[in-house]
PDB file of C-alpha atoms and ligand atoms in Angstrom:
ATOM      1  CA  MET A   1       0.262  -0.161   0.281  1.00  0.00           C
ATOM      2  CA  ASN A   2       0.867   3.620  -0.787  1.00  0.00           C
ATOM      3  CA  VAL A   3       1.856   6.084   1.670  1.00  0.00           C
ATOM      4  CA  GLU A   4      -1.134   8.460   0.376  1.00  0.00           C
ATOM      5  CA  ASN A   5      -3.536   4.710   0.324  1.00  0.00           C
ATOM      6  CA  SER A   6      -2.128   4.801   4.506  1.00  0.00           C
ATOM      7  CA  SER A   7      -3.507   8.144   5.634  1.00  0.00           C
ATOM      8  CA  GLU A   8      -6.173   8.722   3.766  1.00  0.00           C
ATOM      9  CA  LEU A   9      -7.276   4.649   5.602  1.00  0.00           C
ATOM     10  CA  THR A  10      -5.768   6.285   9.003  1.00  0.00           C
ATOM     11  CA  ARG A  11      -7.516   9.221   8.464  1.00  0.00           C
ATOM     12  CA  ARG A  12     -10.670   7.572   7.630  1.00  0.00           C
ATOM     13  CA  ILE A  13     -10.372   5.300  10.889  1.00  0.00           C
ATOM     14  CA  GLU A  14     -10.126   8.477  13.044  1.00  0.00           C
ATOM     15  CA  SER A  15     -13.067   9.834  12.271  1.00  0.00           C
ATOM     16  CA  LEU A  16     -14.628   6.249  12.485  1.00  0.00           C
ATOM     17  CA  LYS A  17     -13.692   5.555  16.021  1.00  0.00           C
ATOM     18  CA  ARG A  18     -14.912   8.856  17.234  1.00  0.00           C
ATOM     19  CA  GLU A  19     -18.267   8.461  15.183  1.00  0.00           C
ATOM     20  CA  ASN A  20     -19.030   5.366  16.719  1.00  0.00           C
ATOM     21  CA  ASN A  21     -16.949   5.880  19.939  1.00  0.00           C
ATOM     22  CA  ALA A  22     -14.915   2.306  18.709  1.00  0.00           C
ATOM     23  CA  VAL A  23     -10.754   2.288  20.460  1.00  0.00           C
ATOM     24  CA  ILE A  24      -9.265  -0.060  19.170  1.00  0.00           C
ATOM     25  CA  LEU A  25      -6.746  -2.879  20.793  1.00  0.00           C
ATOM     26  CA  ALA A  26      -3.053  -3.844  18.973  1.00  0.00           C
ATOM     27  CA  HIS A  27      -0.977  -6.444  19.909  1.00  0.00           C
ATOM     28  CA  TYR A  28       2.839  -5.585  19.228  1.00  0.00           C
ATOM     29  CA  TYR A  29       2.678  -8.444  17.042  1.00  0.00           C
ATOM     30  CA  THR A  30       0.425  -6.658  14.427  1.00  0.00           C
ATOM     31  CA  THR A  31       1.961  -4.480  11.246  1.00  0.00           C
ATOM     32  CA  PRO A  32       2.996  -1.054  12.403  1.00  0.00           C
ATOM     33  CA  GLU A  33       0.668   1.308  10.435  1.00  0.00           C
ATOM     34  CA  VAL A  34      -2.291  -1.004  12.667  1.00  0.00           C
ATOM     35  CA  GLN A  35      -0.411   0.277  15.428  1.00  0.00           C
ATOM     36  CA  ALA A  36      -0.336   3.566  14.933  1.00  0.00           C
ATOM     37  CA  VAL A  37      -4.594   3.230  14.926  1.00  0.00           C
ATOM     38  CA  ALA A  38      -3.793   1.864  17.857  1.00  0.00           C
ATOM     39  CA  ASP A  39      -5.506   3.728  20.835  1.00  0.00           C
ATOM     40  CA  PHE A  40      -3.299   1.362  23.196  1.00  0.00           C
ATOM     41  CA  LEU A  41      -0.920  -1.464  22.232  1.00  0.00           C
ATOM     42  CA  GLY A  42      -0.056  -3.980  24.566  1.00  0.00           C
ATOM     43  CA  ASP A  43       0.794  -7.997  25.139  1.00  0.00           C
ATOM     44  CA  SER A  44      -2.086 -10.219  25.855  1.00  0.00           C
ATOM     45  CA  LEU A  45      -1.829  -9.933  29.986  1.00  0.00           C
ATOM     46  CA  ALA A  46      -2.473  -5.809  29.261  1.00  0.00           C
ATOM     47  CA  LEU A  47      -4.454  -6.465  26.537  1.00  0.00           C
ATOM     48  CA  SER A  48      -7.342  -8.244  28.141  1.00  0.00           C
ATOM     49  CA  VAL A  49      -6.645  -5.969  31.086  1.00  0.00           C
ATOM     50  CA  GLN A  50      -6.898  -3.232  29.041  1.00  0.00           C
ATOM     51  CA  ALA A  51     -10.727  -4.306  27.164  1.00  0.00           C
ATOM     52  CA  GLN A  52     -12.379  -4.575  30.981  1.00  0.00           C
ATOM     53  CA  GLN A  53     -11.397  -0.101  31.758  1.00  0.00           C
ATOM     54  CA  VAL A  54     -12.193   0.629  28.719  1.00  0.00           C
ATOM     55  CA  ASP A  55     -15.697   2.921  28.472  1.00  0.00           C
ATOM     56  CA  ALA A  56     -16.797   2.638  24.302  1.00  0.00           C
ATOM     57  CA  ARG A  57     -19.473   1.404  22.891  1.00  0.00           C
ATOM     58  CA  ILE A  58     -17.101  -0.992  20.967  1.00  0.00           C
ATOM     59  CA  ILE A  59     -13.929  -2.398  21.052  1.00  0.00           C
ATOM     60  CA  LEU A  60     -12.034  -3.416  17.587  1.00  0.00           C
ATOM     61  CA  PHE A  61      -9.600  -6.101  18.524  1.00  0.00           C
ATOM     62  CA  ALA A  62      -6.656  -6.056  16.330  1.00  0.00           C
ATOM     63  CA  GLY A  63      -5.145  -8.611  16.563  1.00  0.00           C
ATOM     64  CA  VAL A  64      -5.665 -13.254  16.719  1.00  0.00           C
ATOM     65  CA  HIS A  65      -8.770 -14.889  17.161  1.00  0.00           C
ATOM     66  CA  PHE A  66      -8.231 -15.430  20.927  1.00  0.00           C
ATOM     67  CA  MET A  67      -7.380 -12.734  22.265  1.00  0.00           C
ATOM     68  CA  ALA A  68     -10.846 -10.965  20.963  1.00  0.00           C
ATOM     69  CA  GLU A  69     -11.774 -13.847  22.947  1.00  0.00           C
ATOM     70  CA  THR A  70     -11.144 -12.402  25.575  1.00  0.00           C
ATOM     71  CA  ALA A  71     -11.953  -9.093  25.199  1.00  0.00           C
ATOM     72  CA  LYS A  72     -15.508 -10.005  24.732  1.00  0.00           C
ATOM     73  CA  VAL A  73     -15.253 -12.791  28.170  1.00  0.00           C
ATOM     74  CA  LEU A  74     -15.381  -9.814  29.881  1.00  0.00           C
ATOM     75  CA  CYS A  75     -17.433  -6.944  27.895  1.00  0.00           C
ATOM     76  CA  PRO A  76     -20.837  -8.884  27.320  1.00  0.00           C
ATOM     77  CA  ASP A  77     -21.585  -5.308  26.753  1.00  0.00           C
ATOM     78  CA  LYS A  78     -19.906  -4.032  24.320  1.00  0.00           C
ATOM     79  CA  LYS A  79     -19.777  -4.471  21.145  1.00  0.00           C
ATOM     80  CA  VAL A  80     -16.330  -6.672  19.606  1.00  0.00           C
ATOM     81  CA  LEU A  81     -15.237  -6.470  16.643  1.00  0.00           C
ATOM     82  CA  ILE A  82     -13.160  -8.498  14.475  1.00  0.00           C
ATOM     83  CA  PRO A  83     -11.075  -7.399  10.922  1.00  0.00           C
ATOM     84  CA  CYS A  84     -10.362 -10.941  10.268  1.00  0.00           C
ATOM     85  CA  PRO A  85     -11.950 -13.322  12.172  1.00  0.00           C
ATOM     86  CA  GLU A  86      -9.718 -15.497   9.993  1.00  0.00           C
ATOM     87  CA  ALA A  87      -7.103 -14.420  11.629  1.00  0.00           C
ATOM     88  CA  GLY A  88      -6.651 -17.889  14.208  1.00  0.00           C
ATOM     89  CA  CYS A  89      -3.234 -19.173  16.337  1.00  0.00           C
ATOM     90  CA  SER A  90      -1.567 -22.177  16.174  1.00  0.00           C
ATOM     91  CA  LEU A  91      -0.797 -22.295  19.690  1.00  0.00           C
ATOM     92  CA  ALA A  92      -4.914 -22.784  20.371  1.00  0.00           C
ATOM     93  CA  GLU A  93      -5.932 -24.635  17.120  1.00  0.00           C
ATOM     94  CA  SER A  94      -2.767 -26.895  18.322  1.00  0.00           C
ATOM     95  CA  CYS A  95      -5.940 -27.972  21.289  1.00  0.00           C
ATOM     96  CA  ASP A  96      -9.627 -28.401  20.020  1.00  0.00           C
ATOM     97  CA  ALA A  97     -11.966 -28.414  22.770  1.00  0.00           C
ATOM     98  CA  LYS A  98     -13.225 -31.835  22.597  1.00  0.00           C
ATOM     99  CA  GLU A  99      -9.900 -33.317  22.817  1.00  0.00           C
ATOM    100  CA  PHE A 100      -8.873 -31.443  26.327  1.00  0.00           C
ATOM    101  CA  ALA A 101     -11.498 -32.498  27.881  1.00  0.00           C
ATOM    102  CA  ALA A 102     -11.254 -36.300  27.567  1.00  0.00           C
ATOM    103  CA  PHE A 103      -7.548 -35.320  28.801  1.00  0.00           C
ATOM    104  CA  LYS A 104      -8.691 -33.197  31.999  1.00  0.00           C
ATOM    105  CA  ALA A 105     -11.142 -36.315  32.880  1.00  0.00           C
ATOM    106  CA  LYS A 106      -7.780 -38.822  32.899  1.00  0.00           C
ATOM    107  CA  TYR A 107      -6.959 -35.960  35.309  1.00  0.00           C
ATOM    108  CA  PRO A 108      -9.586 -36.428  38.158  1.00  0.00           C
ATOM    109  CA  ASP A 109      -7.488 -33.978  40.697  1.00  0.00           C
ATOM    110  CA  HIS A 110      -5.612 -31.604  38.369  1.00  0.00           C
ATOM    111  CA  LYS A 111      -5.881 -28.353  38.243  1.00  0.00           C
ATOM    112  CA  VAL A 112      -6.558 -27.189  35.336  1.00  0.00           C
ATOM    113  CA  VAL A 113      -3.659 -23.813  34.099  1.00  0.00           C
ATOM    114  CA  SER A 114      -4.769 -22.746  30.252  1.00  0.00           C
ATOM    115  CA  TYR A 115      -1.973 -19.763  28.431  1.00  0.00           C
ATOM    116  CA  VAL A 116      -4.372 -17.342  27.353  1.00  0.00           C
ATOM    117  CA  ASN A 117      -3.901 -18.873  22.867  1.00  0.00           C
ATOM    118  CA  THR A 118      -6.894 -21.094  23.585  1.00  0.00           C
ATOM    119  CA  THR A 119     -10.614 -20.813  22.707  1.00  0.00           C
ATOM    120  CA  VAL A 120     -13.038 -19.627  24.538  1.00  0.00           C
ATOM    121  CA  GLU A 121     -14.034 -23.709  25.195  1.00  0.00           C
ATOM    122  CA  VAL A 122     -10.727 -24.635  26.260  1.00  0.00           C
ATOM    123  CA  LYS A 123     -11.052 -21.606  28.912  1.00  0.00           C
ATOM    124  CA  ALA A 124     -14.716 -23.115  30.300  1.00  0.00           C
ATOM    125  CA  LEU A 125     -12.756 -26.004  30.819  1.00  0.00           C
ATOM    126  CA  THR A 126      -9.519 -24.293  33.049  1.00  0.00           C
ATOM    127  CA  ASP A 127      -9.021 -23.481  36.720  1.00  0.00           C
ATOM    128  CA  VAL A 128      -7.208 -20.157  35.632  1.00  0.00           C
ATOM    129  CA  CYS A 129      -4.703 -18.770  32.839  1.00  0.00           C
ATOM    130  CA  CYS A 130      -2.617 -17.016  32.389  1.00  0.00           C
ATOM    131  CA  THR A 131      -0.561 -15.388  29.217  1.00  0.00           C
ATOM    132  CA  SER A 132       3.462 -15.709  29.298  1.00  0.00           C
ATOM    133  CA  SER A 133       3.756 -12.176  31.881  1.00  0.00           C
ATOM    134  CA  ASN A 134       2.366 -14.181  34.617  1.00  0.00           C
ATOM    135  CA  ALA A 135       1.590 -17.466  34.567  1.00  0.00           C
ATOM    136  CA  LEU A 136       5.077 -17.983  36.962  1.00  0.00           C
ATOM    137  CA  LYS A 137       3.060 -16.662  39.105  1.00  0.00           C
ATOM    138  CA  VAL A 138      -0.576 -18.245  37.811  1.00  0.00           C
ATOM    139  CA  VAL A 139       1.309 -21.723  39.235  1.00  0.00           C
ATOM    140  CA  GLU A 140       3.664 -20.014  41.742  1.00  0.00           C
ATOM    141  CA  SER A 141       0.056 -19.605  43.579  1.00  0.00           C
ATOM    142  CA  LEU A 142      -1.183 -23.341  43.133  1.00  0.00           C
ATOM    143  CA  PRO A 143      -0.176 -25.442  46.838  1.00  0.00           C
ATOM    144  CA  ALA A 144       2.782 -27.457  45.468  1.00  0.00           C
ATOM    145  CA  ASP A 145       1.324 -30.348  46.571  1.00  0.00           C
ATOM    146  CA  GLN A 146      -1.371 -29.276  43.659  1.00  0.00           C
ATOM    147  CA  PRO A 147      -0.670 -31.426  40.268  1.00  0.00           C
ATOM    148  CA  LEU A 148      -1.575 -29.301  37.192  1.00  0.00           C
ATOM    149  CA  ILE A 149      -2.228 -29.526  34.039  1.00  0.00           C
ATOM    150  CA  PHE A 150      -0.312 -26.478  31.856  1.00  0.00           C
ATOM    151  CA  ALA A 151      -2.013 -26.447  28.361  1.00  0.00           C
ATOM    152  CA  PRO A 152      -1.687 -25.912  25.746  1.00  0.00           C
ATOM    153  CA  ASP A 153       2.445 -25.509  25.211  1.00  0.00           C
ATOM    154  CA  ARG A 154       4.580 -27.322  25.515  1.00  0.00           C
ATOM    155  CA  ASN A 155       7.058 -25.292  25.353  1.00  0.00           C
ATOM    156  CA  LEU A 156       6.254 -22.724  27.730  1.00  0.00           C
ATOM    157  CA  GLY A 157       4.652 -25.128  30.266  1.00  0.00           C
ATOM    158  CA  SER A 158       8.457 -26.661  30.995  1.00  0.00           C
ATOM    159  CA  TYR A 159       9.841 -23.797  31.037  1.00  0.00           C
ATOM    160  CA  ILE A 160       7.471 -22.596  34.064  1.00  0.00           C
ATOM    161  CA  GLN A 161       8.600 -26.929  35.162  1.00  0.00           C
ATOM    162  CA  LYS A 162      12.022 -26.109  35.623  1.00  0.00           C
ATOM    163  CA  LEU A 163      11.896 -22.688  37.177  1.00  0.00           C
ATOM    164  CA  THR A 164       9.441 -24.270  39.947  1.00  0.00           C
ATOM    165  CA  GLY A 165      10.302 -27.737  40.022  1.00  0.00           C
ATOM    166  CA  ARG A 166       7.287 -29.332  39.557  1.00  0.00           C
ATOM    167  CA  ARG A 167       7.092 -32.046  38.850  1.00  0.00           C
ATOM    168  CA  ASN A 168       3.327 -32.601  38.805  1.00  0.00           C
ATOM    169  CA  MET A 169       2.746 -30.980  35.863  1.00  0.00           C
ATOM    170  CA  VAL A 170       1.421 -32.251  32.838  1.00  0.00           C
ATOM    171  CA  LEU A 171       1.666 -30.441  29.446  1.00  0.00           C
ATOM    172  CA  TRP A 172      -0.327 -31.191  26.693  1.00  0.00           C
ATOM    173  CA  ASP A 173       1.171 -31.231  23.492  1.00  0.00           C
ATOM    174  CA  GLY A 174       0.901 -27.977  21.325  1.00  0.00           C
ATOM    175  CA  ALA A 175       3.263 -24.755  20.469  1.00  0.00           C
ATOM    176  CA  CYS A 176       3.418 -22.000  18.244  1.00  0.00           C
ATOM    177  CA  HIS A 177       3.825 -22.031  14.652  1.00  0.00           C
ATOM    178  CA  VAL A 178       6.220 -18.819  14.794  1.00  0.00           C
ATOM    179  CA  HIS A 179       8.632 -18.785  18.041  1.00  0.00           C
ATOM    180  CA  GLU A 180       9.594 -23.106  16.961  1.00  0.00           C
ATOM    181  CA  GLU A 181      10.994 -22.227  13.727  1.00  0.00           C
ATOM    182  CA  PHE A 182      13.700 -19.844  14.955  1.00  0.00           C
ATOM    183  CA  SER A 183      17.646 -21.628  14.876  1.00  0.00           C
ATOM    184  CA  LEU A 184      20.174 -21.978  16.750  1.00  0.00           C
ATOM    185  CA  GLU A 185      22.702 -22.438  14.298  1.00  0.00           C
ATOM    186  CA  ARG A 186      21.341 -18.671  12.830  1.00  0.00           C
ATOM    187  CA  LEU A 187      21.261 -17.328  16.081  1.00  0.00           C
ATOM    188  CA  LEU A 188      24.839 -18.254  17.109  1.00  0.00           C
ATOM    189  CA  ALA A 189      25.854 -17.039  13.861  1.00  0.00           C
ATOM    190  CA  LEU A 190      24.317 -13.385  15.069  1.00  0.00           C
ATOM    191  CA  LYS A 191      25.781 -14.576  18.576  1.00  0.00           C
ATOM    192  CA  ARG A 192      29.015 -14.770  17.060  1.00  0.00           C
ATOM    193  CA  GLU A 193      28.149 -11.624  14.261  1.00  0.00           C
ATOM    194  CA  HIS A 194      27.619  -8.956  17.372  1.00  0.00           C
ATOM    195  CA  PRO A 195      29.538 -10.300  20.824  1.00  0.00           C
ATOM    196  CA  GLN A 196      27.945  -7.718  22.048  1.00  0.00           C
ATOM    197  CA  ALA A 197      24.220  -7.666  21.676  1.00  0.00           C
ATOM    198  CA  LYS A 198      21.760  -9.268  24.648  1.00  0.00           C
ATOM    199  CA  VAL A 199      19.467 -12.316  23.272  1.00  0.00           C
ATOM    200  CA  VAL A 200      16.069 -11.762  24.634  1.00  0.00           C
ATOM    201  CA  VAL A 201      13.868 -15.393  23.747  1.00  0.00           C
ATOM    202  CA  HIS A 202      10.478 -15.523  23.942  1.00  0.00           C
ATOM    203  CA  PRO A 203       9.179 -18.640  26.192  1.00  0.00           C
ATOM    204  CA  GLU A 204       7.548 -19.879  23.922  1.00  0.00           C
ATOM    205  CA  CYS A 205      10.561 -21.058  21.797  1.00  0.00           C
ATOM    206  CA  ARG A 206      12.072 -24.195  21.816  1.00  0.00           C
ATOM    207  CA  ALA A 207      14.660 -25.461  25.600  1.00  0.00           C
ATOM    208  CA  TYR A 208      17.290 -25.095  23.039  1.00  0.00           C
ATOM    209  CA  ILE A 209      17.165 -21.221  22.445  1.00  0.00           C
ATOM    210  CA  VAL A 210      16.014 -20.116  25.700  1.00  0.00           C
ATOM    211  CA  GLU A 211      19.031 -21.573  27.627  1.00  0.00           C
ATOM    212  CA  VAL A 212      20.908 -19.136  25.099  1.00  0.00           C
ATOM    213  CA  ALA A 213      18.559 -16.489  25.694  1.00  0.00           C
ATOM    214  CA  ASP A 214      20.508 -13.399  28.372  1.00  0.00           C
ATOM    215  CA  TYR A 215      16.767 -12.520  29.269  1.00  0.00           C
ATOM    216  CA  VAL A 216      13.149 -14.341  28.672  1.00  0.00           C
ATOM    217  CA  GLY A 217       9.796 -12.519  28.700  1.00  0.00           C
ATOM    218  CA  SER A 218       6.373 -11.283  27.311  1.00  0.00           C
ATOM    219  CA  THR A 219       6.259  -8.935  24.452  1.00  0.00           C
ATOM    220  CA  ALA A 220       5.587  -6.324  27.039  1.00  0.00           C
ATOM    221  CA  GLY A 221       9.261  -7.523  29.315  1.00  0.00           C
ATOM    222  CA  ILE A 222      11.341  -7.637  26.533  1.00  0.00           C
ATOM    223  CA  LEU A 223       9.687  -3.859  25.516  1.00  0.00           C
ATOM    224  CA  ASP A 224      10.468  -3.745  29.513  1.00  0.00           C
ATOM    225  CA  TYR A 225      14.156  -5.004  29.976  1.00  0.00           C
ATOM    226  CA  CYS A 226      15.418  -3.779  26.135  1.00  0.00           C
ATOM    227  CA  GLY A 227      14.506  -0.386  27.956  1.00  0.00           C
ATOM    228  CA  ARG A 228      16.176  -1.014  31.358  1.00  0.00           C
ATOM    229  CA  SER A 229      19.078  -2.842  30.324  1.00  0.00           C
ATOM    230  CA  GLU A 230      22.845  -0.485  29.398  1.00  0.00           C
ATOM    231  CA  ALA A 231      23.483  -2.584  26.410  1.00  0.00           C
ATOM    232  CA  LYS A 232      22.718  -1.097  22.462  1.00  0.00           C
ATOM    233  CA  GLU A 233      21.641  -3.499  20.591  1.00  0.00           C
ATOM    234  CA  PHE A 234      19.874  -6.865  20.691  1.00  0.00           C
ATOM    235  CA  ILE A 235      18.770  -9.581  19.041  1.00  0.00           C
ATOM    236  CA  VAL A 236      15.693 -10.109  19.056  1.00  0.00           C
ATOM    237  CA  VAL A 237      14.054 -14.189  18.974  1.00  0.00           C
ATOM    238  CA  THR A 238       9.602 -13.629  18.441  1.00  0.00           C
ATOM    239  CA  GLU A 239       7.375 -12.020  16.246  1.00  0.00           C
ATOM    240  CA  ALA A 240       8.983  -9.205  14.567  1.00  0.00           C
ATOM    241  CA  GLY A 241       6.052  -7.208  14.575  1.00  0.00           C
ATOM    242  CA  ILE A 242       7.789  -6.352  17.797  1.00  0.00           C
ATOM    243  CA  LEU A 243      10.552  -5.022  16.176  1.00  0.00           C
ATOM    244  CA  ALA A 244       8.812  -1.621  15.182  1.00  0.00           C
ATOM    245  CA  GLU A 245       7.875  -0.681  19.044  1.00  0.00           C
ATOM    246  CA  MET A 246      11.302  -1.737  20.243  1.00  0.00           C
ATOM    247  CA  ARG A 247      12.941   1.278  17.349  1.00  0.00           C
ATOM    248  CA  LYS A 248      10.586   3.112  18.475  1.00  0.00           C
ATOM    249  CA  ARG A 249      10.823   3.659  21.970  1.00  0.00           C
ATOM    250  CA  TYR A 250      13.916   3.235  21.801  1.00  0.00           C
ATOM    251  CA  PRO A 251      15.753   4.512  18.922  1.00  0.00           C
ATOM    252  CA  GLU A 252      19.521   5.360  19.592  1.00  0.00           C
ATOM    253  CA  LYS A 253      19.346   0.422  19.961  1.00  0.00           C
ATOM    254  CA  ASN A 254      20.264  -2.051  17.443  1.00  0.00           C
ATOM    255  CA  PHE A 255      17.012  -4.246  16.396  1.00  0.00           C
ATOM    256  CA  ILE A 256      18.497  -7.199  15.385  1.00  0.00           C
ATOM    257  CA  PRO A 257      16.007 -10.027  14.622  1.00  0.00           C
ATOM    258  CA  ALA A 258      16.956 -13.319  14.872  1.00  0.00           C
ATOM    259  CA  PRO A 259      15.987 -15.516  11.121  1.00  0.00           C
ATOM    260  CA  PRO A 260      14.096 -18.880  11.146  1.00  0.00           C
ATOM    261  CA  ASP A 261      15.472 -21.988   9.720  1.00  0.00           C
ATOM    262  CA  ASP A 262      14.295 -21.732   6.365  1.00  0.00           C
ATOM    263  CA  GLU A 263      17.471 -19.295   4.557  1.00  0.00           C
ATOM    264  CA  THR A 264      14.873 -16.597   2.736  1.00  0.00           C
ATOM    265  CA  CYS A 265      14.131 -15.692   5.317  1.00  0.00           C
ATOM    266  CA  GLY A 266      15.024 -12.787   7.882  1.00  0.00           C
ATOM    267  CA  CYS A 267      12.602 -13.102  10.685  1.00  0.00           C
ATOM    268  CA  ASN A 268       9.784 -15.016  11.736  1.00  0.00           C
ATOM    269  CA  ASN A 269       6.478 -13.044  10.922  1.00  0.00           C
ATOM    270  CA  CYS A 270       2.937 -14.433  11.993  1.00  0.00           C
ATOM    271  CA  ARG A 271       0.451 -14.777   9.113  1.00  0.00           C
ATOM    272  CA  TYR A 272      -1.753 -14.536  11.796  1.00  0.00           C
ATOM    273  CA  MET A 273      -1.665 -11.115  12.239  1.00  0.00           C
ATOM    274  CA  LYS A 274      -0.114 -10.289   9.667  1.00  0.00           C
ATOM    275  CA  MET A 275      -4.308 -10.304   8.114  1.00  0.00           C
ATOM    276  CA  VAL A 276      -4.652  -7.385   9.733  1.00  0.00           C
ATOM    277  CA  THR A 277      -4.499  -4.610   7.927  1.00  0.00           C
ATOM    278  CA  LEU A 278      -5.609  -0.947   7.244  1.00  0.00           C
ATOM    279  CA  GLU A 279      -8.252  -1.502   4.949  1.00  0.00           C
ATOM    280  CA  ASN A 280      -9.689  -4.249   7.176  1.00  0.00           C
ATOM    281  CA  ILE A 281      -9.941  -2.075  10.394  1.00  0.00           C
ATOM    282  CA  ALA A 282     -12.001   0.595   8.519  1.00  0.00           C
ATOM    283  CA  GLU A 283     -14.206  -1.973   6.547  1.00  0.00           C
ATOM    284  CA  CYS A 284     -15.311  -3.298  10.178  1.00  0.00           C
ATOM    285  CA  LEU A 285     -15.719   0.429  11.862  1.00  0.00           C
ATOM    286  CA  GLU A 286     -17.548   0.881   8.974  1.00  0.00           C
ATOM    287  CA  LYS A 287     -19.721  -1.972   9.049  1.00  0.00           C
ATOM    288  CA  GLU A 288     -19.740  -2.735  12.842  1.00  0.00           C
ATOM    289  CA  SER A 289     -19.066  -6.722  11.928  1.00  0.00           C
ATOM    290  CA  PRO A 290     -17.765  -9.090  12.318  1.00  0.00           C
ATOM    291  CA  GLU A 291     -18.525  -9.249  15.674  1.00  0.00           C
ATOM    292  CA  ILE A 292     -17.764 -11.824  18.404  1.00  0.00           C
ATOM    293  CA  VAL A 293     -20.968 -13.881  19.659  1.00  0.00           C
ATOM    294  CA  LEU A 294     -20.187 -15.741  22.068  1.00  0.00           C
ATOM    295  CA  ASP A 295     -22.305 -18.345  23.880  1.00  0.00           C
ATOM    296  CA  GLU A 296     -23.848 -17.250  27.413  1.00  0.00           C
ATOM    297  CA  GLU A 297     -23.018 -20.560  29.811  1.00  0.00           C
ATOM    298  CA  ILE A 298     -19.473 -21.247  27.859  1.00  0.00           C
ATOM    299  CA  ARG A 299     -19.142 -17.177  28.409  1.00  0.00           C
ATOM    300  CA  ARG A 300     -19.122 -16.932  31.989  1.00  0.00           C
ATOM    301  CA  ALA A 301     -17.079 -19.995  32.159  1.00  0.00           C
ATOM    302  CA  ALA A 302     -14.428 -19.059  30.893  1.00  0.00           C
ATOM    303  CA  GLU A 303     -14.748 -14.700  32.570  1.00  0.00           C
ATOM    304  CA  ARG A 304     -13.898 -16.978  35.820  1.00  0.00           C
ATOM    305  CA  SER A 305     -10.788 -17.648  35.241  1.00  0.00           C
ATOM    306  CA  ILE A 306      -9.990 -15.630  32.343  1.00  0.00           C
ATOM    307  CA  ARG A 307     -10.435 -13.183  36.238  1.00  0.00           C
ATOM    308  CA  ASN A 308      -8.279 -15.249  37.928  1.00  0.00           C
ATOM    309  CA  MET A 309      -5.276 -14.928  35.293  1.00  0.00           C
ATOM    310  CA  ILE A 310      -6.279 -10.343  35.676  1.00  0.00           C
ATOM    311  CA  ALA A 311      -6.066 -10.723  39.891  1.00  0.00           C
ATOM    312  CA  ILE A 312      -2.557 -13.219  39.902  1.00  0.00           C
ATOM    313  CA  ARG A 313      -0.663 -10.136  37.905  1.00  0.00           C
TER     314      ARG A 313
HETATM  315  P1  LIG B   1       2.218 -12.096  24.788  1.00  0.00           P
HETATM  316  O1  LIG B   1       1.726 -12.774  25.873  1.00  0.00           O
HETATM  317  O2  LIG B   1       3.802 -12.112  24.869  1.00  0.00           O
HETATM  318  O3  LIG B   1       2.127 -11.027  24.331  1.00  0.00           O
HETATM  319  O4  LIG B   1       2.370 -12.852  23.826  1.00  0.00           O
HETATM  320  C1  LIG B   1       1.051 -13.729  22.767  1.00  0.00           C
HETATM  321  C2  LIG B   1       1.628 -14.672  22.080  1.00  0.00           C
HETATM  322  O5  LIG B   1       0.561 -14.276  21.599  1.00  0.00           O
HETATM  323  C3  LIG B   1       3.170 -14.646  21.809  1.00  0.00           C
HETATM  324  O6  LIG B   1       2.441 -15.602  20.838  1.00  0.00           O
END
C-alpha cells in the first residue's frame, strides 16, 4: 500500500472511531501501520486488563481471534469487533476443546492452568488462565502439592516446570508455529557477529533457544528489559512485529531480528497477525461487523478463569 492510501485509511479509521465511539486495542505483533491506529498497544495480559477498563461502545481488536474472544468474555455488554476472524493462532488450534475435555478427564485431581492462547471453550474448562507475563506467578500461586495440567504450550509449560522444579505438571503437546521455527545455528552465528548484543527470547521458543537467552519474557517484558539494559544491541527472538515498538521507544539502540530455519527469511512473522490490515479495520468499523458472539454459559465459565488470571499480575 502506498503512503497516500495508508494516510487516507488512517484518517478514515480515526473519524470512524470518533463517530462510532470505538477504541482499537492492538497487539505488538500487528504491522506498524495497524499499531499506529491503536488507542492501546500491549501484550496479551495488558490487553485483557485494558479491555475491561475501556469506556466505549465498541472495542475493535487488532490481533488474533482468541484475543478478541477474551475481550468479549470480559465485556459482554460491549460490541467486540474482529476485522479478520480468520486470523487464528496455531497454539489455540493445537488444543481442540473436545480432545482437551477427554485429556482432562484422565486427571480428575489436577487443576488446569491454560495459556490465554486458547479458544473460549478451552478457557471454560480451565481453572486459571495465564499469559507469558504471569505464568510463573500463576503456577506458584497454586499449592506445591496440587497436581496441574498446563495447556496448550509445551515450551512455556516446560520452561515454567524448570523454573519451579514442579514435577506434578502434565503438559498438553501444543506449540506456536512462529516461535518453534527459530534456528539455533543461525542465532549462534548472529551472536558471533554481534558479541555485545543481548539475546531476548519469548518463552514460547524451544528449550535450546531459551538456554542461550540473556532475558526470557513476554513481549512487554522484553520491551521493558531492552529499556532497562545498558546494552546497545539486542538479538530479538520473537515475532518481528515487536521491532516497530522497540525502535520507536529506543531509537538509539539496535534491534536485530533472529532468523528462522528457512534460509530465505530474515525474520519470523505470524501470518495470522499480519492478516489484520488498515483496509479490514476501516471496513469492520464501517459495517460494525464481523463481531464476536459467544454462548452465555461458555462465556461465564471462561470469565471465571480469565478473572482468576487477572487477579494474579
Ligand atoms: P505476549 O503475552 O508476550 O504478548 O504473547 C502473545 C502471544 O500470542 C505470543 O505468541
